[in-house]
Tab-separated table of C-alpha atoms and ligand atoms in Angstrom:
chain	number	residue	atom	x	y	z
A	13	MET	CA	0.064	-95.245	44.696
A	14	VAL	CA	0.408	-93.761	41.463
A	15	PHE	CA	-2.060	-92.491	39.069
A	16	LYS	CA	-1.267	-92.336	35.724
A	17	ILE	CA	-2.643	-89.056	33.335
A	18	GLY	CA	-3.335	-88.694	29.645
A	19	LEU	CA	-3.401	-85.186	28.946
A	20	LEU	CA	-5.025	-83.840	25.748
A	21	GLY	CA	-3.600	-80.537	24.693
A	22	LEU	CA	-0.473	-78.482	25.522
A	23	GLY	CA	-1.775	-74.910	24.916
A	24	THR	CA	-2.259	-72.121	27.563
A	25	VAL	CA	-3.980	-74.241	30.294
A	26	GLY	CA	-2.721	-77.539	29.274
A	27	THR	CA	0.991	-75.833	29.599
A	28	GLY	CA	-0.098	-74.407	33.048
A	29	THR	CA	-1.006	-77.850	34.089
A	30	VAL	CA	2.074	-79.346	33.550
A	31	GLU	CA	3.859	-76.679	35.327
A	32	ILE	CA	1.993	-77.874	38.414
A	33	LEU	CA	2.593	-81.283	38.064
A	34	LEU	CA	6.201	-80.535	37.402
A	35	ASP	CA	6.548	-78.599	40.314
A	36	PRO	CA	4.804	-80.371	43.123
A	37	GLN	CA	6.626	-78.760	46.370
A	38	GLY	CA	4.472	-77.142	48.894
A	39	ARG	CA	1.580	-77.999	47.405
A	40	GLN	CA	-1.434	-80.878	48.272
A	41	PRO	CA	1.142	-84.041	48.829
A	42	LEU	CA	-1.484	-86.035	46.738
A	43	LEU	CA	0.110	-84.338	43.488
A	44	GLN	CA	2.842	-86.564	44.075
A	45	GLU	CA	0.979	-89.391	42.935
A	46	LEU	CA	0.183	-87.697	39.781
A	47	MET	CA	1.876	-88.918	36.802
A	48	LEU	CA	2.284	-87.503	33.293
A	49	HIS	CA	2.156	-90.601	30.969
A	50	ARG	CA	1.022	-88.980	27.739
A	51	VAL	CA	0.546	-85.805	26.481
A	52	GLY	CA	-1.578	-85.102	23.146
A	53	VAL	CA	-0.775	-82.417	20.954
A	54	ARG	CA	-1.374	-81.321	17.482
A	55	SER	CA	2.442	-80.965	16.209
A	56	LEU	CA	5.364	-82.256	17.811
A	57	ASP	CA	7.866	-79.686	16.143
A	58	LYS	CA	6.302	-76.649	18.333
A	59	ASP	CA	8.584	-74.649	20.625
A	60	ARG	CA	7.108	-74.981	24.215
A	61	ARG	CA	7.204	-73.076	27.721
A	62	VAL	CA	7.480	-76.743	29.363
A	63	GLU	CA	10.264	-79.248	28.694
A	64	LEU	CA	8.963	-82.813	28.538
A	65	PRO	CA	10.522	-85.834	27.491
A	66	ALA	CA	10.058	-86.223	23.731
A	67	ASP	CA	8.336	-89.780	24.122
A	68	LEU	CA	5.849	-88.314	26.143
A	69	LEU	CA	4.192	-86.361	23.729
A	70	THR	CA	2.240	-87.940	20.784
A	71	THR	CA	-0.191	-86.727	17.911
A	72	ASP	CA	-2.095	-89.468	18.478
A	73	LEU	CA	-5.028	-88.607	20.604
A	74	ASN	CA	-6.844	-91.809	20.274
A	75	SER	CA	-4.257	-93.771	21.542
A	76	ILE	CA	-4.400	-91.425	24.736
A	77	VAL	CA	-7.980	-92.437	25.878
A	78	THR	CA	-7.455	-95.953	25.085
A	79	ASP	CA	-4.303	-96.561	26.645
A	80	PRO	CA	-5.188	-99.154	29.345
A	81	GLU	CA	-2.395	-97.523	31.714
A	82	ILE	CA	-4.029	-94.281	31.822
A	83	ASP	CA	-6.417	-93.687	34.832
A	84	LEU	CA	-7.534	-90.271	34.232
A	85	VAL	CA	-7.699	-88.190	30.962
A	86	VAL	CA	-7.525	-84.406	31.274
A	87	GLU	CA	-9.088	-82.747	28.111
A	88	LEU	CA	-7.845	-79.042	27.437
A	89	MET	CA	-8.286	-78.887	23.817
A	90	GLY	CA	-11.220	-76.644	23.666
A	91	GLY	CA	-13.758	-76.641	20.868
A	92	LEU	CA	-16.667	-79.246	20.292
A	93	GLU	CA	-14.709	-81.759	18.231
A	94	PRO	CA	-12.838	-83.890	18.511
A	95	ALA	CA	-13.050	-83.109	22.342
A	96	ARG	CA	-16.496	-84.430	22.715
A	97	SER	CA	-15.583	-87.534	21.051
A	98	LEU	CA	-12.370	-88.205	23.083
A	99	ILE	CA	-14.162	-87.480	26.433
A	100	LEU	CA	-16.779	-90.124	25.578
A	101	GLN	CA	-14.189	-92.452	24.226
A	102	ALA	CA	-12.249	-92.331	27.519
A	103	ILE	CA	-15.122	-92.667	29.605
A	104	ARG	CA	-16.291	-96.060	27.674
A	105	ALA	CA	-12.751	-96.913	28.173
A	106	GLY	CA	-13.338	-96.617	31.987
A	107	LYS	CA	-11.128	-93.484	32.414
A	108	HIS	CA	-11.900	-90.539	34.610
A	109	VAL	CA	-12.072	-87.331	32.916
A	110	VAL	CA	-11.246	-83.470	33.948
A	111	THR	CA	-12.062	-80.902	31.456
A	112	ALA	CA	-12.248	-77.147	30.932
A	113	ASN	CA	-14.565	-77.745	28.245
A	114	LYS	CA	-17.690	-75.349	28.642
A	115	ALA	CA	-18.794	-75.671	25.105
A	116	VAL	CA	-18.892	-79.536	25.517
A	117	ILE	CA	-20.329	-79.813	28.639
A	118	SER	CA	-23.115	-77.444	28.243
A	119	ARG	CA	-24.186	-79.132	25.113
A	120	TYR	CA	-23.224	-82.579	25.746
A	121	SER	CA	-24.070	-83.330	29.498
A	122	GLU	CA	-26.436	-85.814	29.291
A	123	GLU	CA	-24.601	-88.094	26.997
A	124	ILE	CA	-21.412	-87.763	28.884
A	125	PHE	CA	-22.741	-88.033	32.432
A	126	THR	CA	-24.935	-90.932	31.299
A	127	ALA	CA	-21.777	-92.622	29.820
A	128	ALA	CA	-19.842	-91.613	33.107
A	129	THR	CA	-22.611	-92.905	35.641
A	130	GLU	CA	-22.781	-96.131	33.400
A	131	GLN	CA	-19.010	-96.643	33.483
A	132	GLY	CA	-18.884	-95.511	37.038
A	133	VAL	CA	-16.052	-92.742	36.636
A	134	TYR	CA	-15.997	-89.150	37.689
A	135	VAL	CA	-16.316	-86.236	35.087
A	136	MET	CA	-15.314	-82.988	36.996
A	137	VAL	CA	-15.452	-79.572	35.356
A	138	GLU	CA	-14.073	-77.020	37.895
A	139	ALA	CA	-12.284	-75.284	35.340
A	140	ALA	CA	-15.210	-74.866	32.766
A	141	VAL	CA	-16.816	-71.998	34.575
A	142	ALA	CA	-14.706	-68.872	35.655
A	143	GLY	CA	-11.474	-70.372	35.546
A	144	GLY	CA	-9.445	-70.165	38.616
A	145	ILE	CA	-12.348	-69.298	40.924
A	146	PRO	CA	-13.892	-72.329	42.863
A	147	VAL	CA	-17.432	-72.523	41.969
A	148	ILE	CA	-18.507	-75.658	40.930
A	149	GLN	CA	-17.502	-78.097	43.764
A	150	PRO	CA	-18.702	-75.068	46.419
A	151	LEU	CA	-22.189	-75.325	44.524
A	152	LYS	CA	-22.335	-79.303	44.680
A	153	GLN	CA	-20.821	-79.576	48.223
A	154	CYS	CA	-20.215	-76.764	50.630
A	155	LEU	CA	-23.710	-75.389	49.524
A	156	GLY	CA	-25.513	-78.283	49.041
A	157	ALA	CA	-27.778	-77.588	52.374
A	158	ASN	CA	-29.241	-74.745	50.808
A	159	ARG	CA	-32.367	-74.139	48.242
A	160	ILE	CA	-30.750	-71.688	45.514
A	161	HIS	CA	-32.871	-68.869	44.469
A	162	ARG	CA	-30.344	-67.387	42.154
A	163	VAL	CA	-26.923	-67.532	40.745
A	164	MET	CA	-25.544	-64.466	38.669
A	165	GLY	CA	-22.045	-63.383	37.618
A	166	ILE	CA	-19.873	-61.755	35.453
A	167	VAL	CA	-18.467	-64.768	34.031
A	168	ASN	CA	-16.707	-63.469	30.427
A	169	GLY	CA	-13.669	-61.643	31.618
A	170	THR	CA	-13.436	-60.210	27.826
A	171	THR	CA	-16.434	-58.424	27.770
A	172	ASN	CA	-15.993	-57.343	31.236
A	173	TYR	CA	-12.592	-55.749	30.359
A	174	ILE	CA	-14.241	-53.924	27.491
A	175	LEU	CA	-17.176	-52.833	29.501
A	176	THR	CA	-14.636	-51.438	32.228
A	177	ARG	CA	-12.397	-49.562	29.607
A	178	MET	CA	-15.802	-48.292	27.768
A	179	GLN	CA	-16.738	-47.076	31.052
A	180	ARG	CA	-13.455	-45.168	32.479
A	181	GLU	CA	-12.503	-43.969	28.800
A	182	GLY	CA	-16.241	-42.806	27.375
A	183	ALA	CA	-15.042	-44.903	24.167
A	184	ASP	CA	-17.239	-46.901	21.966
A	185	PHE	CA	-17.682	-50.508	21.720
A	186	ALA	CA	-15.544	-50.942	18.281
A	187	GLU	CA	-12.601	-48.926	19.374
A	188	VAL	CA	-12.234	-50.524	22.501
A	189	LEU	CA	-12.545	-54.173	20.936
A	190	ALA	CA	-10.150	-53.210	18.528
A	191	ASP	CA	-7.515	-52.204	21.076
A	192	ALA	CA	-8.180	-55.438	23.232
A	193	GLN	CA	-7.737	-57.596	20.127
A	194	ALA	CA	-4.078	-55.825	19.587
A	195	LEU	CA	-3.294	-56.010	23.449
A	196	GLY	CA	-4.610	-59.897	23.164
A	197	TYR	CA	-7.537	-59.325	25.612
A	198	ALA	CA	-10.036	-60.510	22.969
A	199	GLU	CA	-9.837	-63.118	20.295
A	200	ALA	CA	-9.326	-61.974	16.491
A	201	ASP	CA	-12.844	-63.941	16.390
A	202	PRO	CA	-14.814	-62.183	19.440
A	203	THR	CA	-18.010	-63.921	19.035
A	204	ALA	CA	-18.107	-66.236	21.923
A	205	ASP	CA	-17.195	-63.702	24.054
A	206	VAL	CA	-18.927	-60.268	22.783
A	207	ASP	CA	-22.148	-62.267	21.677
A	208	GLY	CA	-22.685	-63.365	25.415
A	209	LEU	CA	-22.215	-67.431	23.897
A	210	ASP	CA	-19.497	-67.871	26.406
A	211	ALA	CA	-21.358	-66.968	29.045
A	212	ALA	CA	-24.476	-68.601	28.280
A	213	ASP	CA	-22.488	-71.805	28.251
A	214	LYS	CA	-21.075	-70.950	31.824
A	215	ILE	CA	-24.633	-70.217	33.169
A	216	ALA	CA	-26.215	-73.116	31.876
A	217	ILE	CA	-23.763	-75.273	33.848
A	218	LEU	CA	-24.246	-73.522	37.154
A	219	ALA	CA	-27.815	-73.308	36.656
A	220	ALA	CA	-27.742	-77.357	36.231
A	221	LEU	CA	-26.039	-77.820	39.669
A	222	ALA	CA	-27.871	-74.980	41.514
A	223	PHE	CA	-31.214	-76.155	40.464
A	224	ASN	CA	-30.452	-79.776	40.209
A	225	GLY	CA	-31.881	-80.420	36.723
A	226	ARG	CA	-30.257	-80.438	32.907
A	227	ILE	CA	-30.885	-77.191	31.154
A	228	LYS	CA	-31.408	-76.858	27.122
A	229	LEU	CA	-28.766	-74.442	26.084
A	230	GLU	CA	-30.713	-73.387	22.952
A	231	GLU	CA	-33.277	-72.137	25.591
A	232	VAL	CA	-30.976	-69.688	27.357
A	233	TYR	CA	-31.587	-66.354	26.660
A	234	CYS	CA	-28.424	-64.884	25.164
A	235	GLU	CA	-27.745	-61.015	24.363
A	236	GLY	CA	-23.953	-59.752	23.650
A	237	ILE	CA	-22.833	-56.308	24.478
A	238	ARG	CA	-22.310	-55.270	20.715
A	239	LYS	CA	-24.967	-52.723	21.216
A	240	ILE	CA	-23.798	-50.641	23.955
A	241	THR	CA	-22.712	-47.274	23.531
A	242	ALA	CA	-20.547	-44.702	25.127
A	243	THR	CA	-23.996	-42.699	25.563
A	244	ASP	CA	-25.583	-45.500	27.403
A	245	ILE	CA	-22.735	-45.850	29.621
A	246	THR	CA	-22.742	-42.237	30.435
A	247	TYR	CA	-26.462	-41.925	30.954
A	248	ALA	CA	-26.418	-45.081	33.243
A	249	ASP	CA	-23.187	-43.600	35.158
A	250	GLN	CA	-25.394	-40.297	35.853
A	251	LEU	CA	-28.363	-42.408	37.148
A	252	GLY	CA	-26.080	-44.248	39.348
A	253	PHE	CA	-25.306	-47.430	37.760
A	254	VAL	CA	-22.436	-49.317	35.779
A	255	ILE	CA	-23.171	-51.620	32.888
A	256	LYS	CA	-22.346	-55.499	32.969
A	257	LEU	CA	-22.692	-58.458	30.929
A	258	LEU	CA	-24.355	-60.533	33.342
A	259	ALA	CA	-25.384	-64.213	33.524
A	260	ILE	CA	-28.409	-65.026	35.470
A	261	ALA	CA	-30.084	-68.146	36.589
A	262	GLU	CA	-33.052	-67.867	38.844
A	263	ARG	CA	-36.199	-69.513	40.340
A	264	ASP	CA	-39.561	-68.156	39.333
A	265	PRO	CA	-40.247	-66.457	42.888
A	266	GLN	CA	-43.948	-67.850	42.236
A	267	ALA	CA	-42.568	-71.737	41.915
A	268	THR	CA	-44.237	-74.543	43.429
A	269	ALA	CA	-42.963	-78.047	43.492
A	270	ASP	CA	-45.483	-78.781	40.624
A	271	ASN	CA	-44.613	-75.710	38.761
A	272	ASP	CA	-41.060	-75.102	39.258
A	273	TRP	CA	-39.971	-72.565	36.261
A	274	LEU	CA	-36.314	-71.333	35.973
A	275	CYS	CA	-35.269	-68.261	34.046
A	276	VAL	CA	-31.747	-68.502	32.593
A	277	ARG	CA	-30.092	-65.765	30.629
A	278	VAL	CA	-27.231	-63.577	29.559
A	279	HIS	CA	-27.844	-59.850	28.700
A	280	PRO	CA	-25.889	-56.345	29.772
A	281	THR	CA	-27.519	-55.037	32.474
A	282	LEU	CA	-27.466	-51.967	34.386
A	283	VAL	CA	-26.104	-52.674	37.889
A	284	ALA	CA	-26.357	-50.104	40.903
A	285	LYS	CA	-22.616	-49.097	41.554
A	286	THR	CA	-23.350	-49.811	45.272
A	287	HIS	CA	-24.071	-53.698	44.070
A	288	PRO	CA	-20.953	-55.829	44.804
A	289	LEU	CA	-20.938	-56.931	41.016
A	290	ALA	CA	-20.570	-53.371	40.108
A	291	THR	CA	-17.140	-53.393	41.480
A	292	ILE	CA	-15.861	-56.536	39.533
A	293	ASN	CA	-13.768	-54.883	37.015
A	294	GLN	CA	-11.260	-55.719	33.987
A	295	VAL	CA	-10.933	-59.335	33.183
A	296	TYR	CA	-11.845	-60.382	36.435
A	297	ASN	CA	-15.113	-62.534	37.116
A	298	ALA	CA	-17.562	-63.016	39.954
A	299	ILE	CA	-20.249	-65.051	41.064
A	300	LEU	CA	-23.124	-64.117	43.546
A	301	ILE	CA	-25.055	-66.887	44.914
A	302	GLU	CA	-28.326	-66.185	46.802
A	303	GLY	CA	-29.846	-69.179	48.782
A	304	GLU	CA	-31.824	-70.191	51.986
A	305	PRO	CA	-30.573	-70.169	54.711
A	306	ILE	CA	-27.307	-68.797	53.648
A	307	GLY	CA	-28.398	-65.560	52.034
A	308	GLN	CA	-25.622	-64.339	49.580
A	309	VAL	CA	-22.033	-65.569	49.278
A	310	MET	CA	-20.012	-64.045	46.433
A	311	PHE	CA	-16.920	-65.879	44.513
A	312	PHE	CA	-14.305	-63.606	43.231
A	313	GLY	CA	-11.285	-64.112	41.056
A	314	PRO	CA	-9.484	-64.674	37.807
A	315	GLY	CA	-11.776	-66.143	35.538
A	316	ALA	CA	-9.233	-67.331	32.743
A	317	GLY	CA	-5.402	-67.433	32.151
A	318	ALA	CA	-2.925	-70.460	32.370
A	319	GLY	CA	-2.223	-70.678	36.195
A	320	PRO	CA	-6.009	-70.092	37.301
A	321	THR	CA	-7.311	-72.307	34.967
A	322	ALA	CA	-4.763	-75.074	35.939
A	323	SER	CA	-5.380	-74.791	39.612
A	324	ALA	CA	-8.817	-75.534	38.946
A	325	VAL	CA	-7.698	-78.392	36.875
A	326	VAL	CA	-5.421	-79.650	38.818
A	327	SER	CA	-7.647	-79.471	41.989
A	328	ASP	CA	-10.273	-81.779	40.000
A	329	MET	CA	-7.658	-84.247	39.148
A	330	LEU	CA	-6.759	-84.002	43.122
A	331	ASN	CA	-10.552	-84.641	44.366
A	332	ILE	CA	-10.452	-87.845	41.786
A	333	VAL	CA	-7.623	-89.164	43.418
A	334	GLY	CA	-8.474	-88.556	46.875
A	335	MET	CA	-11.739	-90.252	46.334
A	336	LEU	CA	-10.451	-93.148	44.738
A	337	GLN	CA	-7.636	-93.402	47.463
A	338	ALA	CA	-10.267	-93.438	50.049
A	339	GLN	CA	-12.496	-95.767	48.448
A	340	GLY	CA	-9.666	-98.318	47.441
A	341	THR	CA	-9.066	-99.389	44.279
A	342	GLY	CA	-9.492	-103.535	44.439
A	343	GLU	CA	-10.456	-104.724	41.013
A	344	ALA	CA	-13.005	-106.832	42.106
A	345	GLN	CA	-14.956	-103.782	43.791
A	346	ALA	CA	-17.945	-102.410	42.278
A	347	PRO	CA	-17.550	-98.594	41.386
A	348	VAL	CA	-19.002	-96.634	44.232
A	349	MET	CA	-19.506	-92.967	43.318
A	350	HIS	CA	-19.462	-90.271	45.645
A	351	PRO	CA	-22.782	-88.691	44.982
A	352	LEU	CA	-21.646	-85.012	45.541
A	353	MET	CA	-18.864	-85.451	43.165
A	354	SER	CA	-20.974	-87.101	40.510
A	355	CYS	CA	-24.393	-86.136	38.352
A	356	THR	CA	-27.265	-87.129	40.196
A	357	HIS	CA	-30.073	-85.581	38.147
A	358	GLN	CA	-31.514	-86.824	34.802
A	359	HIS	CA	-34.527	-84.414	34.201
A	360	TYR	CA	-34.691	-81.168	32.369
A	361	CYS	CA	-35.496	-77.930	34.101
A	362	GLN	CA	-38.360	-75.988	32.743
A	363	LEU	CA	-37.241	-72.717	31.360
A	364	SER	CA	-39.674	-70.026	31.507
A	365	PRO	CA	-40.030	-67.654	28.328
A	366	LEU	CA	-38.436	-64.272	28.524
A	367	LYS	CA	-41.209	-62.601	27.967
A	368	GLU	CA	-42.738	-63.605	31.478
A	369	LEU	CA	-39.633	-62.121	33.249
A	370	MET	CA	-40.058	-59.451	35.814
A	371	THR	CA	-37.233	-56.618	35.364
A	372	ARG	CA	-36.961	-53.220	35.491
A	373	PHE	CA	-36.110	-51.570	32.101
A	374	TYR	CA	-33.911	-48.499	30.886
A	375	ALA	CA	-34.715	-47.113	27.520
A	376	ARG	CA	-33.414	-44.445	25.667
A	377	LEU	CA	-35.420	-42.643	22.927
A	378	ILE	CA	-34.859	-39.981	20.137
A	379	THR	CA	-37.986	-38.166	20.052
A	380	GLN	CA	-39.384	-34.787	18.594
A	381	ASP	CA	-38.891	-31.833	20.652
A	382	ALA	CA	-42.668	-30.619	21.182
A	383	PRO	CA	-45.147	-30.357	23.760
A	384	GLY	CA	-46.940	-33.410	24.914
A	385	VAL	CA	-44.131	-35.980	24.015
A	386	ILE	CA	-43.583	-37.190	27.555
A	387	GLY	CA	-47.025	-37.567	28.071
A	388	LYS	CA	-48.050	-39.790	24.970
A	389	LEU	CA	-45.003	-41.944	26.085
A	390	GLY	CA	-46.189	-42.182	29.404
A	391	THR	CA	-49.649	-43.090	28.207
A	392	CYS	CA	-48.100	-45.662	25.926
A	393	PHE	CA	-46.284	-47.316	28.694
A	394	GLY	CA	-49.207	-47.066	30.987
A	395	ASP	CA	-51.561	-48.612	28.584
A	396	HIS	CA	-49.481	-51.939	28.961
A	397	GLN	CA	-48.977	-51.732	32.495
A	398	VAL	CA	-45.507	-50.457	32.452
A	399	SER	CA	-44.979	-48.154	35.606
A	400	LEU	CA	-42.428	-45.655	35.421
A	401	GLU	CA	-39.830	-44.749	38.109
A	402	SER	CA	-38.399	-41.878	35.980
A	403	ILE	CA	-38.456	-40.094	32.752
A	404	VAL	CA	-36.286	-37.227	32.040
A	405	GLN	CA	-35.490	-35.127	28.758
A	406	ILE	CA	-31.535	-35.465	28.804
A	407	ASP	CA	-30.532	-33.741	25.916
A	408	SER	CA	-31.916	-31.734	22.709
A	409	HIS	CA	-30.421	-31.718	19.225
A	410	GLY	CA	-31.950	-29.298	17.104
A	411	GLU	CA	-35.748	-30.353	16.642
A	412	LEU	CA	-34.919	-33.715	18.674
A	413	ALA	CA	-34.680	-34.697	22.295
A	414	GLU	CA	-33.136	-37.587	24.049
A	415	ILE	CA	-35.452	-39.038	26.546
A	416	VAL	CA	-34.330	-41.659	29.010
A	417	VAL	CA	-36.863	-43.945	30.983
A	418	VAL	CA	-36.338	-46.316	33.962
A	419	THR	CA	-39.132	-48.362	34.803
A	420	HIS	CA	-40.219	-50.005	37.929
A	421	GLN	CA	-40.566	-54.029	38.030
A	422	VAL	CA	-42.523	-54.837	34.752
A	423	ARG	CA	-43.208	-58.039	33.022
A	424	GLU	CA	-41.011	-58.158	29.888
A	425	GLY	CA	-43.299	-58.990	27.203
A	426	ASN	CA	-45.707	-55.894	28.301
A	427	PHE	CA	-42.718	-53.635	28.161
A	428	HIS	CA	-41.624	-54.795	24.562
A	429	GLN	CA	-45.081	-54.352	23.771
A	430	ALA	CA	-45.183	-50.779	24.754
A	431	LEU	CA	-42.157	-50.385	22.727
A	432	GLU	CA	-43.307	-51.949	19.570
A	433	GLU	CA	-46.482	-49.329	19.857
A	434	MET	CA	-44.129	-46.353	20.707
A	435	GLN	CA	-42.079	-47.040	17.650
A	436	HIS	CA	-45.223	-46.135	15.680
A	437	LEU	CA	-45.674	-42.918	16.967
A	438	GLU	CA	-45.024	-40.063	15.146
A	439	VAL	CA	-43.229	-38.180	17.619
A	440	VAL	CA	-40.877	-41.140	17.994
A	441	GLU	CA	-37.882	-41.130	15.751
A	442	GLN	CA	-35.704	-44.134	17.509
A	443	ILE	CA	-35.292	-46.123	20.542
A	444	PRO	CA	-31.355	-46.934	20.625
A	445	GLY	CA	-30.781	-48.110	23.804
A	446	VAL	CA	-32.986	-50.480	25.590
A	447	LEU	CA	-31.424	-52.393	28.809
A	448	ARG	CA	-32.387	-54.158	32.029
A	449	VAL	CA	-31.928	-52.882	35.361
A	450	LEU	CA	-30.615	-55.529	38.008
B	29	LIG	N1	-13.034	-66.098	26.908
B	29	LIG	C1	-13.327	-66.097	28.070
B	29	LIG	C2	-13.236	-64.987	28.956
B	29	LIG	C3	-12.130	-66.916	29.093
B	29	LIG	O1	-13.047	-63.814	28.351
B	29	LIG	O2	-13.704	-65.332	30.451
B	29	LIG	C4	-12.386	-68.840	28.840
B	29	LIG	O3	-13.795	-68.948	29.374
């Protein structure tokens, strides 16, 4: 039985996907049932790495999503529009959809999955999070027996590459970013990556699956890596940490069935060198999932790139085809959705405000180098219930001292109140580095 594919986009991932489809030998035998029927591109004249018959290509993307012969639409164009509208059109035309588009899924999951449920079609998104790493299906299926407490990871390769090089070379952010752009590791406009937005899209998708509810992306706290300095990396290193951009979704430990809060956030974090996520370097991604009864499980691998992302795309296509074959495709048959492959939740999760987060902090302060300064800082922290694990004067420059503080677990709101008050102390010149500690 042949399943006809309409592919939207023949960029990096689209090309990787076609390469797999054209070379099924030695892979899952079901691949031979996938037939590329139409490929939607922006320009017909562009030179391409894969050779396809000219009549397969079209610039009319609408004709693909409405083509009655096509069973499955694969959206690999990226961006919000027209990708979102084409996905919705394809669903309404009764087509299953595979997409790698994290931006669309994290923002429009409600309308997309509602439409898909109504139409009885599957929308599969394995490639939208962490490229080639299987994490969506594992969360939906293999870990389904667990009560998930926390999902956290390094889900953006560009920022991990930049932080790894800053760590290894003692270089500052701007310098490494410029080099990463020249080498093609960072985009000309690096905003989505370095400001944490790409990671926020991904953790919103993972959180929805882990905690069985929708997530409002605008409620996800997001802080990028632009403010990380070589100095903070060096001090973190001396204290036994590396700095990683972590995306974290966790259930409030005090949560009850009636009062179930999640905290979903992206921020640079000091991670102890002994922690498994501290060892993930360069462009690699990793996701650590903690649940009961499994304990911890970590997924590691390439988070982007043509081959790895296409691996996830094609595995979604195979999953759909496998399910359709198992269920039979008689015309009269009402669609029966596989509950572990479709969206089963409609409600939105409650996200707690970041000020309620309990976390440890690292702070670097520039103060006057005078008697009693550390005492004043300690008093200010104490007045706001911020308990310190360590406070050290690391350096002095003329009349100024550089002081590094690491706190115990404190309420985020209290810590910021203490900092706010401290900024008004005469002895405090500047607080240039504030980071959370895992
Ligand atoms: N820009 C992403 C990253 C890859 O740097 O990891 C695609 O999600």
